PDB file of C-alpha atoms in Angstrom:
ATOM      1  CA  MET A 102     -12.894  -0.104-102.129  1.00 46.00           C
ATOM      2  CA  MET A 103     -14.249  -2.114 -99.221  1.00 41.00           C
ATOM      3  CA  LYS A 104     -17.373   0.073 -99.141  1.00 45.00           C
ATOM      4  CA  GLY A 105     -17.918  -0.553-102.845  1.00 47.00           C
ATOM      5  CA  LEU A 106     -17.572  -4.291-102.361  1.00 43.00           C
ATOM      6  CA  LEU A 107     -20.059  -4.212 -99.501  1.00 43.00           C
ATOM      7  CA  ILE A 108     -22.580  -2.310-101.605  1.00 44.00           C
ATOM      8  CA  MET A 109     -22.085  -4.693-104.524  1.00 42.00           C
ATOM      9  CA  GLY A 110     -22.464  -7.667-102.196  1.00 47.00           C
ATOM     10  CA  ALA A 111     -25.656  -6.245-100.754  1.00 45.00           C
ATOM     11  CA  CYS A 112     -27.054  -5.700-104.245  1.00 45.00           C
ATOM     12  CA  LEU A 113     -26.177  -9.234-105.280  1.00 43.00           C
ATOM     13  CA  CYS A 114     -27.751 -10.666-102.142  1.00 46.00           C
ATOM     14  CA  GLY A 115     -30.872  -8.648-102.837  1.00 44.00           C
ATOM     15  CA  SER A 116     -30.983  -9.964-106.404  1.00 39.00           C
ATOM     16  CA  PHE A 117     -30.586 -13.552-105.249  1.00 36.00           C
ATOM     17  CA  ALA A 118     -33.326 -13.074-102.655  1.00 40.00           C
ATOM     18  CA  ALA A 119     -35.661 -11.629-105.278  1.00 39.00           C
ATOM     19  CA  ALA A 120     -34.913 -14.523-107.611  1.00 43.00           C
ATOM     20  CA  ALA A 121     -35.477 -17.029-104.832  1.00 52.00           C
ATOM     21  CA  ALA A 122     -38.855 -15.443-104.059  1.00 71.00           C
ATOM     22  CA  GLU A 123     -40.027 -15.536-107.680  1.00 89.00           C
ATOM     23  CA  PRO A 124     -43.310 -17.509-107.834  1.00 92.00           C
ATOM     24  CA  ARG A 125     -43.037 -20.849-109.594  1.00 94.00           C
ATOM     25  CA  GLY A 126     -45.929 -22.851-110.983  1.00 97.00           C
ATOM     26  CA  ALA A 127     -49.418 -22.978-109.522  1.00 98.00           C
ATOM     27  CA  VAL A 128     -51.375 -25.512-107.505  1.00 99.00           C
ATOM     28  CA  CYS A 129     -55.171 -25.505-107.575  1.00 99.00           C
ATOM     29  CA  PHE A 130     -56.921 -27.252-104.700  1.00 99.00           C
ATOM     30  CA  THR A 131     -60.498 -28.036-105.722  1.00 99.00           C
ATOM     31  CA  PHE A 132     -63.413 -29.441-103.725  1.00 99.00           C
ATOM     32  CA  ASP A 133     -66.597 -31.009-105.074  1.00 99.00           C
ATOM     33  CA  ASP A 134     -70.242 -31.528-104.126  1.00 98.00           C
ATOM     34  CA  TYR A 135     -71.360 -29.344-101.221  1.00 98.00           C
ATOM     35  CA  HIS A 136     -69.947 -29.139 -97.715  1.00 99.00           C
ATOM     36  CA  GLY A 137     -70.752 -25.529 -96.974  1.00 98.00           C
ATOM     37  CA  THR A 138     -70.126 -25.510 -93.226  1.00 98.00           C
ATOM     38  CA  GLU A 139     -66.794 -27.319 -93.456  1.00 99.00           C
ATOM     39  CA  TRP A 140     -65.634 -25.308 -96.453  1.00 99.00           C
ATOM     40  CA  LEU A 141     -66.263 -22.056 -94.606  1.00 99.00           C
ATOM     41  CA  GLU A 142     -64.500 -23.413 -91.532  1.00 99.00           C
ATOM     42  CA  ALA A 143     -61.423 -24.013 -93.715  1.00 99.00           C
ATOM     43  CA  VAL A 144     -61.274 -20.399 -94.934  1.00 99.00           C
ATOM     44  CA  PRO A 145     -58.929 -19.270 -92.101  1.00 99.00           C
ATOM     45  CA  LEU A 146     -56.536 -22.106 -92.969  1.00 99.00           C
ATOM     46  CA  PHE A 147     -56.354 -21.008 -96.598  1.00 99.00           C
ATOM     47  CA  ARG A 148     -55.946 -17.392 -95.481  1.00 99.00           C
ATOM     48  CA  LYS A 149     -53.034 -18.376 -93.221  1.00 99.00           C
ATOM     49  CA  TYR A 150     -51.057 -19.429 -96.311  1.00 99.00           C
ATOM     50  CA  GLY A 151     -52.350 -16.767 -98.685  1.00 98.00           C
ATOM     51  CA  ALA A 152     -54.093 -19.525-100.630  1.00 99.00           C
ATOM     52  CA  HIS A 153     -57.246 -19.606-102.716  1.00 99.00           C
ATOM     53  CA  ALA A 154     -59.146 -22.766-103.667  1.00 99.00           C
ATOM     54  CA  THR A 155     -62.007 -23.680-106.001  1.00 99.00           C
ATOM     55  CA  PHE A 156     -65.310 -25.089-104.756  1.00 99.00           C
ATOM     56  CA  PHE A 157     -67.696 -26.880-107.133  1.00 99.00           C
ATOM     57  CA  VAL A 158     -71.310 -26.932-105.974  1.00 99.00           C
ATOM     58  CA  VAL A 159     -73.751 -29.694-106.893  1.00 99.00           C
ATOM     59  CA  GLY A 160     -77.545 -29.625-106.712  1.00 99.00           C
ATOM     60  CA  GLU A 161     -80.134 -26.894-106.503  1.00 99.00           C
ATOM     61  CA  ILE A 162     -78.711 -23.471-105.729  1.00 99.00           C
ATOM     62  CA  THR A 163     -80.785 -22.604-102.677  1.00 98.00           C
ATOM     63  CA  PRO A 164     -80.610 -19.294-100.792  1.00 98.00           C
ATOM     64  CA  GLU A 165     -78.452 -21.042 -98.171  1.00 98.00           C
ATOM     65  CA  LYS A 166     -76.014 -22.361-100.772  1.00 99.00           C
ATOM     66  CA  ALA A 167     -75.896 -19.009-102.535  1.00 99.00           C
ATOM     67  CA  GLY A 168     -74.970 -17.377 -99.236  1.00 99.00           C
ATOM     68  CA  VAL A 169     -72.094 -19.803 -98.701  1.00 99.00           C
ATOM     69  CA  MET A 170     -70.931 -19.328-102.288  1.00 99.00           C
ATOM     70  CA  LYS A 171     -70.875 -15.549-101.837  1.00 99.00           C
ATOM     71  CA  LYS A 172     -68.854 -15.857 -98.625  1.00 99.00           C
ATOM     72  CA  LEU A 173     -66.316 -18.082-100.377  1.00 99.00           C
ATOM     73  CA  GLN A 174     -66.023 -15.642-103.269  1.00 99.00           C
ATOM     74  CA  ALA A 175     -65.657 -12.730-100.850  1.00 99.00           C
ATOM     75  CA  ALA A 176     -62.698 -14.577 -99.301  1.00 99.00           C
ATOM     76  CA  GLY A 177     -61.029 -14.717-102.726  1.00 99.00           C
ATOM     77  CA  HIS A 178     -61.933 -18.270-103.675  1.00 99.00           C
ATOM     78  CA  THR A 179     -63.366 -19.461-106.974  1.00 99.00           C
ATOM     79  CA  VAL A 180     -66.827 -21.005-106.945  1.00 99.00           C
ATOM     80  CA  GLY A 181     -67.900 -23.282-109.775  1.00 99.00           C
ATOM     81  CA  LEU A 182     -70.729 -25.654-110.610  1.00 99.00           C
ATOM     82  CA  HIS A 183     -70.906 -29.448-110.540  1.00 99.00           C
ATOM     83  CA  SER A 184     -74.294 -30.090-112.265  1.00 99.00           C
ATOM     84  CA  LEU A 185     -77.806 -30.218-110.848  1.00 99.00           C
ATOM     85  CA  HIS A 186     -78.140 -33.992-110.395  1.00 98.00           C
ATOM     86  CA  HIS A 187     -74.473 -35.118-110.498  1.00 98.00           C
ATOM     87  CA  CYS A 188     -75.211 -36.681-113.873  1.00 98.00           C
ATOM     88  CA  ASP A 189     -72.250 -38.132-115.788  1.00 97.00           C
ATOM     89  CA  ALA A 190     -72.027 -35.935-118.891  1.00 98.00           C
ATOM     90  CA  VAL A 191     -70.390 -38.288-121.396  1.00 98.00           C
ATOM     91  CA  PRO A 192     -72.818 -41.250-121.281  1.00 97.00           C
ATOM     92  CA  PHE A 193     -75.818 -38.942-120.899  1.00 98.00           C
ATOM     93  CA  ILE A 194     -74.932 -37.020-124.055  1.00 97.00           C
ATOM     94  CA  HIS A 195     -74.431 -40.264-125.978  1.00 96.00           C
ATOM     95  CA  GLU A 196     -77.774 -41.647-124.816  1.00 97.00           C
ATOM     96  CA  HIS A 197     -79.742 -38.402-125.124  1.00 98.00           C
ATOM     97  CA  SER A 198     -78.297 -35.138-126.449  1.00 98.00           C
ATOM     98  CA  GLU A 199     -76.139 -32.167-125.581  1.00 98.00           C
ATOM     99  CA  GLU A 200     -79.213 -29.941-125.526  1.00 98.00           C
ATOM    100  CA  GLU A 201     -80.919 -32.190-122.986  1.00 99.00           C
ATOM    101  CA  TYR A 202     -77.860 -32.238-120.723  1.00 99.00           C
ATOM    102  CA  LEU A 203     -77.652 -28.461-120.772  1.00 99.00           C
ATOM    103  CA  ARG A 204     -81.377 -28.120-120.106  1.00 99.00           C
ATOM    104  CA  ARG A 205     -81.389 -30.632-117.273  1.00 99.00           C
ATOM    105  CA  GLU A 206     -78.010 -30.158-115.557  1.00 99.00           C
ATOM    106  CA  ILE A 207     -76.454 -26.801-116.418  1.00 99.00           C
ATOM    107  CA  VAL A 208     -78.998 -24.097-117.199  1.00 99.00           C
ATOM    108  CA  PRO A 209     -80.996 -24.445-113.939  1.00 99.00           C
ATOM    109  CA  GLN A 210     -77.852 -23.901-111.873  1.00 99.00           C
ATOM    110  CA  LEU A 211     -76.663 -20.986-114.012  1.00 99.00           C
ATOM    111  CA  ASP A 212     -80.092 -19.330-113.930  1.00 99.00           C
ATOM    112  CA  ALA A 213     -80.235 -19.641-110.144  1.00 99.00           C
ATOM    113  CA  CYS A 214     -76.740 -18.190-109.787  1.00 99.00           C
ATOM    114  CA  ALA A 215     -77.740 -15.241-111.965  1.00 99.00           C
ATOM    115  CA  ARG A 216     -80.767 -14.590-109.756  1.00 98.00           C
ATOM    116  CA  TYR A 217     -78.520 -14.479-106.690  1.00 99.00           C
ATOM    117  CA  GLY A 218     -75.927 -12.262-108.367  1.00 98.00           C
ATOM    118  CA  LEU A 219     -73.281 -14.982-108.647  1.00 99.00           C
ATOM    119  CA  THR A 220     -70.924 -15.025-111.636  1.00 97.00           C
ATOM    120  CA  ILE A 221     -69.677 -18.531-112.417  1.00 99.00           C
ATOM    121  CA  ARG A 222     -66.998 -19.455-114.984  1.00 98.00           C
ATOM    122  CA  SER A 223     -65.782 -22.905-113.836  1.00 99.00           C
ATOM    123  CA  PHE A 224     -67.278 -26.405-113.899  1.00 99.00           C
ATOM    124  CA  ALA A 225     -66.266 -29.820-112.572  1.00 99.00           C
ATOM    125  CA  TYR A 226     -67.461 -32.907-114.418  1.00 99.00           C
ATOM    126  CA  PRO A 227     -69.458 -35.352-112.276  1.00 98.00           C
ATOM    127  CA  ASN A 228     -67.411 -38.532-111.807  1.00 97.00           C
ATOM    128  CA  ASN A 229     -64.502 -36.688-113.470  1.00 97.00           C
ATOM    129  CA  ARG A 230     -65.333 -38.009-116.938  1.00 96.00           C
ATOM    130  CA  ARG A 231     -65.093 -35.780-119.995  1.00 97.00           C
ATOM    131  CA  ASP A 232     -64.483 -35.896-123.720  1.00 97.00           C
ATOM    132  CA  GLU A 233     -63.970 -33.290-126.430  1.00 97.00           C
ATOM    133  CA  ALA A 234     -67.658 -33.208-127.341  1.00 97.00           C
ATOM    134  CA  ALA A 235     -68.607 -32.420-123.748  1.00 98.00           C
ATOM    135  CA  ASP A 236     -65.905 -29.740-123.596  1.00 98.00           C
ATOM    136  CA  ARG A 237     -67.255 -28.053-126.747  1.00 98.00           C
ATOM    137  CA  MET A 238     -70.753 -28.137-125.278  1.00 98.00           C
ATOM    138  CA  LEU A 239     -69.673 -26.419-122.055  1.00 99.00           C
ATOM    139  CA  PHE A 240     -67.082 -23.887-123.232  1.00 98.00           C
ATOM    140  CA  PRO A 241     -69.746 -21.287-124.154  1.00 98.00           C
ATOM    141  CA  TYR A 242     -70.652 -21.244-120.453  1.00 99.00           C
ATOM    142  CA  PHE A 243     -67.349 -21.900-118.649  1.00 99.00           C
ATOM    143  CA  ASP A 244     -63.630 -21.161-119.033  1.00 98.00           C
ATOM    144  CA  HIS A 245     -62.148 -24.084-117.086  1.00 98.00           C
ATOM    145  CA  LEU A 246     -63.537 -27.619-116.930  1.00 99.00           C
ATOM    146  CA  ARG A 247     -62.144 -29.852-114.197  1.00 99.00           C
ATOM    147  CA  ALA A 248     -62.001 -33.599-114.714  1.00 98.00           C
ATOM    148  CA  GLY A 249     -59.825 -36.449-113.444  1.00 96.00           C
ATOM    149  CA  ARG A 250     -56.554 -37.894-114.698  1.00 92.00           C
ATOM    150  CA  GLY A 251     -58.148 -40.086-117.357  1.00 79.00           C
ATOM    151  CA  PRO A 252     -57.769 -43.839-117.907  1.00 76.00           C
ATOM    152  CA  GLU A 253     -53.954 -43.736-117.759  1.00 77.00           C
ATOM    153  CA  LYS A 254     -54.072 -42.332-114.189  1.00 82.00           C
ATOM    154  CA  LYS A 255     -51.051 -40.113-114.781  1.00 91.00           C
ATOM    155  CA  THR A 256     -50.595 -36.864-112.908  1.00 96.00           C
ATOM    156  CA  LEU A 257     -51.168 -34.033-115.362  1.00 96.00           C
ATOM    157  CA  TYR A 258     -49.172 -30.806-115.549  1.00 98.00           C
ATOM    158  CA  TYR A 259     -50.083 -27.770-117.654  1.00 97.00           C
ATOM    159  CA  PRO A 260     -47.329 -25.253-118.552  1.00 97.00           C
ATOM    160  CA  LEU A 261     -48.536 -21.931-117.216  1.00 95.00           C
ATOM    161  CA  ALA A 262     -47.060 -19.857-120.037  1.00 93.00           C
ATOM    162  CA  THR A 263     -49.104 -21.657-122.708  1.00 94.00           C
ATOM    163  CA  LEU A 264     -52.292 -22.383-120.765  1.00 96.00           C
ATOM    164  CA  PRO A 265     -55.298 -21.681-123.036  1.00 96.00           C
ATOM    165  CA  GLU A 266     -57.953 -19.242-121.865  1.00 96.00           C
ATOM    166  CA  LYS A 267     -60.492 -22.061-122.084  1.00 98.00           C
ATOM    167  CA  CYS A 268     -59.337 -25.580-121.289  1.00 98.00           C
ATOM    168  CA  PRO A 269     -60.060 -28.824-119.449  1.00 98.00           C
ATOM    169  CA  LEU A 270     -57.858 -29.490-116.428  1.00 98.00           C
ATOM    170  CA  GLY A 271     -57.344 -33.000-115.109  1.00 98.00           C
ATOM    171  CA  GLY A 272     -56.916 -33.345-111.373  1.00 98.00           C
ATOM    172  CA  THR A 273     -55.393 -35.832-108.938  1.00 98.00           C
ATOM    173  CA  GLY A 274     -57.697 -37.041-106.169  1.00 98.00           C
ATOM    174  CA  ILE A 275     -56.754 -36.688-102.505  1.00 98.00           C
ATOM    175  CA  GLY A 276     -58.285 -39.072 -99.972  1.00 98.00           C
ATOM    176  CA  SER A 277     -57.868 -42.672 -98.845  1.00 97.00           C
ATOM    177  CA  TYR A 278     -60.129 -43.828-101.698  1.00 97.00           C
ATOM    178  CA  TYR A 279     -57.524 -42.549-104.164  1.00 96.00           C
ATOM    179  CA  ASN A 280     -54.617 -44.247-102.337  1.00 96.00           C
ATOM    180  CA  SER A 281     -53.064 -40.836-101.773  1.00 96.00           C
ATOM    181  CA  GLU A 282     -49.575 -40.608-100.308  1.00 97.00           C
ATOM    182  CA  LEU A 283     -48.468 -37.339 -98.769  1.00 98.00           C
ATOM    183  CA  ALA A 284     -44.874 -37.770 -99.939  1.00 98.00           C
ATOM    184  CA  VAL A 285     -46.005 -38.332-103.532  1.00 98.00           C
ATOM    185  CA  LEU A 286     -48.275 -35.291-103.446  1.00 98.00           C
ATOM    186  CA  LYS A 287     -45.322 -33.188-102.305  1.00 99.00           C
ATOM    187  CA  GLU A 288     -43.207 -34.557-105.151  1.00 98.00           C
ATOM    188  CA  GLU A 289     -45.935 -33.504-107.577  1.00 98.00           C
ATOM    189  CA  ILE A 290     -46.011 -29.996-106.116  1.00 99.00           C
ATOM    190  CA  ALA A 291     -42.228 -29.783-106.447  1.00 98.00           C
ATOM    191  CA  HIS A 292     -42.448 -30.840-110.103  1.00 98.00           C
ATOM    192  CA  ALA A 293     -45.056 -28.146-110.767  1.00 98.00           C
ATOM    193  CA  ALA A 294     -42.638 -25.611-109.280  1.00 98.00           C
ATOM    194  CA  GLU A 295     -39.670 -26.872-111.288  1.00 98.00           C
ATOM    195  CA  THR A 296     -41.604 -26.784-114.577  1.00 97.00           C
ATOM    196  CA  ASP A 297     -43.659 -23.620-113.883  1.00 97.00           C
ATOM    197  CA  SER A 298     -46.783 -25.690-114.463  1.00 98.00           C
ATOM    198  CA  VAL A 299     -50.327 -25.840-113.151  1.00 98.00           C
ATOM    199  CA  LEU A 300     -51.162 -28.852-110.976  1.00 99.00           C
ATOM    200  CA  VAL A 301     -54.739 -29.608-109.923  1.00 99.00           C
ATOM    201  CA  PHE A 302     -55.894 -31.594-106.895  1.00 99.00           C
ATOM    202  CA  PHE A 303     -59.476 -32.523-106.100  1.00 99.00           C
ATOM    203  CA  SER A 304     -61.257 -33.735-103.004  1.00 99.00           C
ATOM    204  CA  HIS A 305     -64.632 -33.176-101.361  1.00 99.00           C
ATOM    205  CA  ASN A 306     -65.129 -32.418 -97.684  1.00 99.00           C
ATOM    206  CA  ILE A 307     -62.388 -31.008 -95.420  1.00 99.00           C
ATOM    207  CA  GLY A 308     -61.999 -32.144 -91.832  1.00 98.00           C
ATOM    208  CA  PRO A 309     -59.891 -33.890 -89.200  1.00 98.00           C
ATOM    209  CA  ALA A 310     -58.507 -37.295 -90.162  1.00 96.00           C
ATOM    210  CA  GLY A 311     -60.727 -40.015 -88.749  1.00 93.00           C
ATOM    211  CA  ARG A 312     -63.863 -37.881 -89.010  1.00 96.00           C
ATOM    212  CA  ILE A 313     -64.145 -37.631 -92.780  1.00 98.00           C
ATOM    213  CA  GLY A 314     -64.970 -39.971 -95.644  1.00 98.00           C
ATOM    214  CA  ARG A 315     -62.641 -41.793 -97.998  1.00 98.00           C
ATOM    215  CA  ILE A 316     -62.971 -39.192-100.748  1.00 98.00           C
ATOM    216  CA  ASP A 317     -62.329 -36.259 -98.407  1.00 99.00           C
ATOM    217  CA  MET A 318     -59.317 -34.101 -97.540  1.00 99.00           C
ATOM    218  CA  PRO A 319     -57.714 -34.500 -94.105  1.00 98.00           C
ATOM    219  CA  ALA A 320     -57.276 -30.997 -92.733  1.00 99.00           C
ATOM    220  CA  GLU A 321     -53.846 -32.004 -91.435  1.00 98.00           C
ATOM    221  CA  TRP A 322     -52.753 -32.974 -94.944  1.00 99.00           C
ATOM    222  CA  LEU A 323     -54.183 -29.791 -96.402  1.00 99.00           C
ATOM    223  CA  GLU A 324     -52.162 -27.625 -94.040  1.00 99.00           C
ATOM    224  CA  GLU A 325     -48.977 -29.589 -94.667  1.00 99.00           C
ATOM    225  CA  LEU A 326     -49.416 -29.342 -98.443  1.00 99.00           C
ATOM    226  CA  LEU A 327     -50.199 -25.625 -98.302  1.00 99.00           C
ATOM    227  CA  ALA A 328     -47.127 -25.007 -96.151  1.00 99.00           C
ATOM    228  CA  TYR A 329     -44.933 -27.095 -98.453  1.00 99.00           C
ATOM    229  CA  ALA A 330     -46.153 -25.294-101.573  1.00 99.00           C
ATOM    230  CA  ARG A 331     -45.512 -21.945 -99.921  1.00 98.00           C
ATOM    231  CA  SER A 332     -41.970 -23.038 -98.992  1.00 98.00           C
ATOM    232  CA  LEU A 333     -41.324 -23.570-102.721  1.00 98.00           C
ATOM    233  CA  ASN A 334     -42.931 -20.236-103.702  1.00 98.00           C
ATOM    234  CA  VAL A 335     -45.675 -22.057-105.569  1.00 98.00           C
ATOM    235  CA  ARG A 336     -48.802 -20.033-106.245  1.00 98.00           C
ATOM    236  CA  LEU A 337     -51.958 -21.345-104.544  1.00 99.00           C
ATOM    237  CA  VAL A 338     -54.804 -20.087-106.698  1.00 99.00           C
ATOM    238  CA  GLY A 339     -58.403 -20.637-107.706  1.00 99.00           C
ATOM    239  CA  PHE A 340     -59.371 -21.377-111.291  1.00 99.00           C
ATOM    240  CA  GLU A 341     -60.533 -17.804-111.925  1.00 98.00           C
ATOM    241  CA  GLU A 342     -56.996 -16.548-111.285  1.00 98.00           C
ATOM    242  CA  LEU A 343     -55.309 -18.749-113.894  1.00 97.00           C
ATOM    243  CA  ASN A 344     -55.950 -16.584-116.942  1.00 94.00           C
ATOM    244  CA  GLY A 345     -54.630 -13.530-115.121  1.00 92.00           C
ATOM    245  CA  LEU A 346     -51.392 -15.332-114.294  1.00 91.00           C
ATOM    246  CA  ARG A 347     -50.949 -16.472-117.871  1.00 70.00           C
ATOM    247  CA  SER A 348     -51.751 -13.116-119.462  1.00 52.00           C
ATOM    248  CA  ARG A 349     -49.361 -11.244-117.143  1.00 54.00           C
ATOM    249  CA  GLY A 350     -46.644 -13.840-117.623  1.00 51.00           C
ATOM    250  CA  LYS A 351     -46.380 -14.185-113.827  1.00 50.00           C
TER     251      LYS A 351
END
């Protein structure tokens, strides 16, 4: 009898442990513009926590940039584009045309990536501004379009189970410019876990506090947030992994 109880107890403990380890939600750390050296230096930190991020590259895709992009992809990260001239899509389209925006800002980057053997399926809007017309223009080229939180400045959560294959994703900025608070960011990660939702953060460079700009990610904060997300069994993924999570129901 005692042996049976012990076996049952062990089974129950194993079930509880498995349930506790079940992944919950997903957090996407994204970084804009181009800080190739610093981004590569951060790869070991992401690896330490089994995390992948998304890096959006602005400007001409030179051989040097293509090399950095390939190294990031080889480390499991998503690489996306951020336009050729960092041109705000919404006003440009209104003043000119969708065709002109694609010709000037998107096609040159995509063509260069194709020449270097880079497959790109994600895009971040310059200045984080988007509208439905811009989304429709870009969806033939990209699956996920990163923007900001919009005029209401509310943190956005996207239920993982119903995430569309192609969708815009609004992100919360991290850096002193955005008045970020570490405690609030942790609360947002916890909410993503509780609701099994996708939460997106964006920043730019990564480096030690005091040696970076106001729109950049303190490396100390990044490590603390990665560790906190891991403690809650939150997935830490790049944009290219989102559709796989949704389709597998994981």
